[in-house]
Amino acid sequence: MVCDIVKKQLVLPEDTSVTAQSTFSALGRILSTPYSSLPIASFVEIVMGLEEAFGITVEEDNAHSITTVQDAADLIEKLVEAKTT
């Protein structure tokens, strides 16, 4: 589900593969932006989409630790667990 949200938020082409190992810097290069990595505005959109989808809040400190889609999934799992306990 996280991969699908990332792909949707970035409006990536349908044939683009987004996996747990995908890095956000590599996804930024797919967008053909002048940046060497994902623009901060795009990253913020991804985080907001994940927050909405999972009913969580990602603090700025936690967001800075996300470099791969798996990092995002792990953080979401941790935040969802914390929310339910």
XYZ file of C-alpha atoms in Angstrom:
85
model
C 0.000 0.000 0.000
C 2.848 2.405 0.803
C 4.361 1.832 -2.658
C 1.020 2.661 -4.265
C 0.656 5.872 -2.253
C 4.187 6.989 -3.143
C 3.562 6.279 -6.817
C 0.244 8.151 -6.751
C 1.622 11.182 -4.887
C 4.516 11.517 -7.326
C 2.280 10.901 -10.347
C 4.790 8.391 -11.661
C 4.217 6.667 -14.999
C 2.171 3.466 -14.710
C 5.120 1.282 -15.736
C 7.384 2.685 -12.992
C 8.349 0.104 -10.406
C 8.228 1.306 -6.809
C 9.464 -1.266 -4.295
C 10.386 -1.291 -0.625
C 14.014 -0.754 -1.650
C 13.232 2.286 -3.823
C 14.987 5.389 -2.552
C 13.311 8.751 -2.688
C 16.369 10.246 -4.369
C 16.088 7.675 -7.193
C 12.373 8.386 -7.532
C 13.218 12.080 -7.826
C 15.485 11.313 -10.774
C 12.618 9.455 -12.483
C 10.621 12.681 -12.345
C 13.261 14.317 -14.553
C 13.533 17.271 -12.229
C 16.582 19.529 -12.171
C 17.240 18.278 -8.632
C 19.621 15.459 -7.749
C 17.004 14.065 -5.406
C 13.317 14.333 -4.691
C 12.192 17.961 -4.291
C 11.146 18.737 -0.714
C 7.641 19.714 -1.834
C 7.156 16.290 -3.401
C 8.457 14.579 -0.267
C 6.055 16.607 1.875
C 3.185 15.539 -0.402
C 4.157 11.892 0.079
C 4.289 12.262 3.860
C 0.915 14.031 3.888
C -0.605 11.274 1.746
C 0.727 8.606 4.101
C -0.541 10.505 7.149
C -3.994 10.728 5.632
C -4.095 7.101 4.506
C -2.997 5.688 7.857
C -4.447 8.277 10.250
C -1.058 9.157 11.711
C 1.127 12.210 12.200
C 4.760 12.068 11.117
C 6.922 14.437 13.117
C 9.592 16.358 11.217
C 12.430 14.540 13.026
C 10.999 11.185 11.943
C 10.461 12.355 8.375
C 14.153 13.210 8.048
C 15.061 9.562 8.716
C 13.104 8.291 5.701
C 15.303 7.491 2.706
C 13.558 4.440 1.238
C 9.981 3.300 0.822
C 10.744 0.576 3.404
C 11.837 3.257 5.896
C 8.449 4.914 5.401
C 6.604 1.595 5.859
C 8.557 0.817 9.040
C 7.823 4.249 10.474
C 4.134 3.934 9.629
C 3.968 0.547 11.342
C 5.617 1.991 14.453
C 3.292 5.023 14.546
C 0.159 2.938 13.984
C 1.179 0.558 16.778
C 1.859 3.476 19.128
C -1.517 4.958 18.282
C -3.393 1.758 19.150
C -1.670 1.147 22.486
